[in-house]
Amino acid sequence: MPSDSAPEKPEKILILGGTKEAGELARDLVSKGRDVTTSLAGRTKEPAPVEGKLRIGGFGGAEGLAAYLKAEGITRVIDATHPFAKTISANAVKACELAAVPLDISTRAPWQKQPGDLWIEVATLEEAAAALPEKARVLLALGRQHLDAFSGRTGCHFVIRMIDPPETPLAFGSYDVITAKPSPDPDEEAALFREHAITHIVARNSGGEGAYAKIVAARAMGLPVVMVGR
Ligand code: NAP
């Protein structure tokens, strides 16, 4: 007998990405035969390859994202963005309400301080800059857009790790740039700290495993970590 009910919409998943976990999620869902599109903001020049479909660039606020969800027939959104990416997460909540699409939140929990951790816990990047002592040799393991708070901090040497090299010289008095991703191996992170005679690490409490090796290495070496909370 023919059914009167409307045919069920095929599932179309949008992952808001930009993290290792979002990539893993896409791989898992695609391997199960799901229709998955991952969205990236477009901050990284050469993003890691992603399974499924990929779109790059902002949507134009919550309204723009809601319009995209409707136009593309998205049936589920998964927010797997970085925990410090607050605007896109807030936009996702609003857009999913506007477009009546369910939202799953899959952002990481923060790291918890472990015995042996020497954390100086601060709330902002500016407080982190102020917390550094004179003559400190500091690993800044932060994105390009978070460096400005440290550029006026004199009396310290900064070792700045970036994924893409800076296009123009940085406005720091004394610094070196390392163009590399964080290593997942605490021993490699410890070797880097020794090579650059690092005395302090500045990190944001991002959670997850991808960037945790530096925290483990700092614990093993008894180095203080200025930890910026969420
Ligand atoms: P944000 O401040 O929350 O977002 C700023 C704007 O960028 C958003 O309003 C949106 O533009 C666009 N945007 C952000 N994420 C997007 C995505 N996945 N797809 C499409 N557009 C996106 O974000 P952010 O802190 O600049 O981070 C940008 C991206 O980098 C995020 O996807 C995040 O997962 C990743 N990431 C961030 C950090 C971090 O520390 N913040 C670290 C590692 C990776 P429209 O309003 O035009 O839509």
Coordinates of C-alpha atoms and ligand atoms in Angstrom, one line a residue:
M1 CA 0.0 0.0 0.0
P2 CA 1.4 3.4 -0.9
S3 CA 2.3 5.5 2.2
D4 CA 0.9 9.0 2.6
S5 CA 3.9 10.2 4.8
A6 CA 6.6 12.3 3.1
P7 CA 9.8 10.3 2.3
E8 CA 12.4 10.7 5.0
K9 CA 15.1 13.2 4.1
P10 CA 18.5 11.5 3.5
E11 CA 20.9 12.3 6.3
K12 CA 23.4 15.0 5.5
I13 CA 25.9 15.8 8.2
L14 CA 27.8 19.1 8.5
I15 CA 30.9 18.9 10.7
L16 CA 32.2 22.3 11.9
G17 CA 35.9 21.4 11.9
G18 CA 39.4 22.7 12.2
T19 CA 40.6 20.2 14.7
K20 CA 42.2 16.7 14.7
E21 CA 39.1 15.3 16.3
A22 CA 36.9 16.7 13.6
G23 CA 39.0 15.0 11.0
E24 CA 38.8 11.7 12.9
L25 CA 35.0 12.0 13.2
A26 CA 34.7 12.7 9.4
R27 CA 36.8 9.6 8.7
D28 CA 34.7 7.5 11.0
L29 CA 31.3 8.7 9.6
V30 CA 32.5 8.4 6.0
S31 CA 33.7 4.8 6.6
K32 CA 30.1 4.1 7.8
G33 CA 28.8 5.4 4.5
R34 CA 27.4 8.7 5.8
D35 CA 27.1 11.9 3.7
V36 CA 29.5 14.2 5.5
T37 CA 30.7 17.7 4.7
T38 CA 33.4 19.3 6.9
S39 CA 33.6 23.0 7.1
L40 CA 36.9 24.9 7.8
A41 CA 37.3 28.6 8.4
G42 CA 40.3 28.7 6.1
R43 CA 42.9 29.9 8.6
T44 CA 45.5 27.3 7.7
K45 CA 47.1 27.4 4.2
E46 CA 47.5 23.7 3.8
P47 CA 44.9 22.0 5.9
A48 CA 45.2 18.3 6.5
P49 CA 43.2 16.2 4.0
V50 CA 39.6 15.4 5.1
E51 CA 37.5 12.4 4.3
G52 CA 34.1 13.3 2.7
K53 CA 33.3 16.7 1.3
L54 CA 35.0 19.9 2.3
R55 CA 34.0 23.5 2.2
I56 CA 36.2 26.4 3.3
G57 CA 35.4 29.9 4.5
G58 CA 33.0 31.7 6.8
F59 CA 29.2 31.5 6.4
G60 CA 28.4 35.1 7.2
G61 CA 27.3 34.8 10.8
A62 CA 24.6 32.7 12.3
E63 CA 22.0 33.8 9.7
G64 CA 24.5 32.8 6.9
L65 CA 25.0 29.4 8.5
A66 CA 21.3 28.9 8.9
A67 CA 20.8 29.8 5.2
Y68 CA 23.5 27.3 4.2
L69 CA 21.9 24.5 6.3
K70 CA 18.6 25.0 4.6
A71 CA 20.0 25.4 1.1
E72 CA 22.1 22.2 1.4
G73 CA 19.4 20.2 3.2
I74 CA 21.7 19.5 6.2
T75 CA 20.0 17.2 8.7
R76 CA 22.5 17.3 11.5
V77 CA 25.4 19.6 12.6
I78 CA 28.3 18.5 14.7
D79 CA 30.3 21.2 16.3
A80 CA 33.8 19.7 16.6
T81 CA 35.6 23.1 16.5
H82 CA 38.4 24.1 18.8
P83 CA 37.2 24.9 22.3
F84 CA 38.6 28.4 22.0
A85 CA 36.6 29.1 18.8
K86 CA 33.7 30.6 20.6
T87 CA 32.0 32.6 17.9
I88 CA 31.4 29.7 15.5
S89 CA 30.1 27.6 18.4
A90 CA 27.6 30.3 19.4
N91 CA 26.7 30.8 15.7
A92 CA 26.0 27.1 15.4
V93 CA 23.6 27.1 18.3
K94 CA 21.7 30.0 16.8
A95 CA 21.8 28.8 13.3
C96 CA 20.6 25.3 14.2
E97 CA 17.7 26.9 16.1
L98 CA 16.8 29.1 13.1
A99 CA 17.0 26.2 10.6
A100 CA 15.5 23.6 13.1
V101 CA 18.5 21.2 12.6
P102 CA 19.8 19.2 15.5
L103 CA 23.2 20.1 16.9
D104 CA 25.7 17.8 18.6
I105 CA 28.5 19.4 20.5
S106 CA 31.7 17.5 20.3
T107 CA 34.3 19.9 21.6
R108 CA 37.1 18.8 23.9
A109 CA 37.2 18.8 27.7
P110 CA 40.0 20.9 29.2
W111 CA 43.2 19.2 30.6
Q112 CA 43.2 18.7 34.3
K113 CA 46.2 19.5 36.4
Q114 CA 48.2 16.4 37.4
P115 CA 50.6 15.8 40.3
G116 CA 53.9 17.3 39.2
D117 CA 52.4 20.0 37.0
L118 CA 53.7 23.4 37.7
W119 CA 50.9 25.5 36.2
I120 CA 50.6 29.2 36.6
E121 CA 46.9 29.5 35.8
V122 CA 45.7 32.7 34.2
A123 CA 42.5 33.9 32.5
T124 CA 43.8 35.9 29.5
L125 CA 46.8 36.1 27.2
E126 CA 47.6 39.5 28.7
E127 CA 47.8 38.0 32.2
A128 CA 50.0 35.2 30.7
A129 CA 52.5 37.8 29.4
A130 CA 52.5 39.6 32.7
A131 CA 53.2 36.3 34.6
L132 CA 56.5 35.7 32.8
P133 CA 59.6 36.6 34.8
E134 CA 62.5 38.7 33.5
K135 CA 65.0 36.7 31.4
A136 CA 62.6 33.8 30.9
R137 CA 63.0 31.8 27.6
V138 CA 59.5 31.1 26.6
L139 CA 57.9 28.7 24.2
L140 CA 54.8 30.3 22.8
A141 CA 52.7 27.4 21.5
L142 CA 49.8 29.6 20.3
G143 CA 48.3 30.5 17.0
R144 CA 49.5 33.5 15.0
Q145 CA 46.4 35.5 16.1
H146 CA 47.3 35.1 19.8
L147 CA 50.8 36.5 19.7
D148 CA 50.1 40.2 20.0
A149 CA 49.6 40.1 23.8
F150 CA 53.3 39.1 24.1
S151 CA 55.0 41.4 21.7
G152 CA 55.3 44.3 24.2
R153 CA 56.8 42.0 26.8
T154 CA 60.4 43.0 27.0
G155 CA 63.1 41.2 29.1
C156 CA 62.1 37.7 27.8
H157 CA 63.2 35.7 24.8
F158 CA 60.4 34.0 22.8
V159 CA 60.5 30.8 20.9
I160 CA 57.4 30.9 18.7
R161 CA 56.1 27.7 17.2
M162 CA 53.8 28.3 14.2
I163 CA 52.3 26.0 11.5
D164 CA 52.8 28.5 8.7
P165 CA 55.8 30.8 8.7
P166 CA 55.0 34.5 9.4
E167 CA 54.6 36.6 6.2
T168 CA 56.2 39.7 7.8
P169 CA 58.7 39.9 10.7
L170 CA 57.1 39.7 14.1
A171 CA 57.0 42.7 16.4
F172 CA 59.0 41.0 19.1
G173 CA 62.3 42.3 20.6
S174 CA 64.0 38.9 21.0
Y175 CA 62.6 35.8 19.3
D176 CA 63.0 32.7 17.2
V177 CA 60.4 31.1 15.0
I178 CA 60.0 27.3 14.7
T179 CA 57.8 26.3 11.8
A180 CA 56.4 23.0 12.9
K181 CA 53.4 21.3 14.3
P182 CA 53.5 20.2 17.9
S183 CA 55.0 16.7 18.3
P184 CA 52.7 14.1 19.8
D185 CA 55.8 12.6 21.5
P186 CA 56.8 14.1 24.9
D187 CA 60.4 13.1 24.4
E188 CA 60.6 15.2 21.2
E189 CA 59.0 18.1 23.0
A190 CA 61.5 17.8 25.8
A191 CA 64.4 17.7 23.3
L192 CA 63.0 20.9 21.7
F193 CA 62.8 22.6 25.2
R194 CA 66.4 21.6 25.9
E195 CA 67.7 22.7 22.5
H196 CA 66.2 26.2 23.1
A197 CA 66.9 26.3 26.8
I198 CA 63.2 26.9 27.5
T199 CA 62.4 28.0 31.0
H200 CA 58.6 28.6 30.6
I201 CA 55.8 27.3 28.3
V202 CA 52.7 29.3 27.5
A203 CA 49.8 27.3 26.4
R204 CA 46.0 27.6 26.2
N205 CA 44.0 24.9 27.9
S206 CA 42.8 23.3 24.7
G207 CA 42.3 19.8 26.0
G208 CA 42.6 16.8 23.7
E209 CA 45.7 14.7 22.9
G210 CA 47.2 16.5 19.9
A211 CA 48.9 19.2 21.9
Y212 CA 49.3 17.5 25.2
A213 CA 52.8 16.2 24.8
K214 CA 54.3 19.6 25.7
I215 CA 52.4 19.5 29.0
V216 CA 53.8 16.0 29.7
A217 CA 57.3 17.1 28.8
A218 CA 57.1 20.2 31.0
R219 CA 55.9 18.1 33.9
A220 CA 58.8 15.6 33.4
M221 CA 61.4 18.5 33.2
G222 CA 59.8 20.5 36.1
L223 CA 59.2 23.5 33.9
P224 CA 56.4 25.9 34.7
V225 CA 53.5 26.2 32.2
V226 CA 51.6 29.5 32.1
M227 CA 48.2 28.0 31.3
V228 CA 45.5 30.2 29.9
G229 CA 42.0 28.9 30.9
R230 CA 38.9 29.0 28.7
Ligands
NAP1 P1 35.8 31.8 15.9 O1 36.5 33.1 16.4 O2 34.9 31.0 16.7 O3 35.1 32.2 14.5 C1 35.3 33.4 13.8 C2 34.6 33.2 12.4 O4 35.3 32.3 11.6 C3 33.2 32.7 12.5 O5 32.3 33.7 12.9 C4 33.0 32.1 11.2 O6 32.8 33.1 10.2 C5 34.4 31.6 10.8 N1 34.6 30.2 11.2 C6 35.1 29.6 12.3 N2 35.2 28.3 12.3 C7 34.6 28.0 11.1 C8 34.4 26.7 10.4 N3 34.8 25.5 11.0 N4 33.8 26.7 9.2 C9 33.5 27.9 8.6 N5 33.7 29.1 9.2 C10 34.2 29.1 10.4 O7 37.0 30.8 15.3 P2 38.6 30.9 15.4 O8 38.9 30.9 16.9 O9 39.0 32.0 14.6 O10 38.9 29.5 14.8 C11 38.8 29.3 13.4 C12 38.8 27.8 13.1 O11 40.1 27.3 13.5 C13 37.8 27.0 13.9 O12 37.1 26.2 12.9 C14 38.5 26.2 14.9 O13 38.0 24.9 15.0 C15 40.0 26.2 14.3 N6 41.0 26.3 15.4 C16 40.9 27.3 16.2 C17 41.8 27.4 17.3 C18 41.7 28.5 18.3 O14 42.6 28.5 19.1 N7 40.7 29.4 18.3 C19 42.8 26.4 17.4 C20 42.9 25.4 16.4 C21 42.0 25.3 15.4 P3 31.3 33.5 9.8 O15 30.7 34.2 10.9 O16 31.5 34.3 8.5 O17 30.6 32.2 9.5

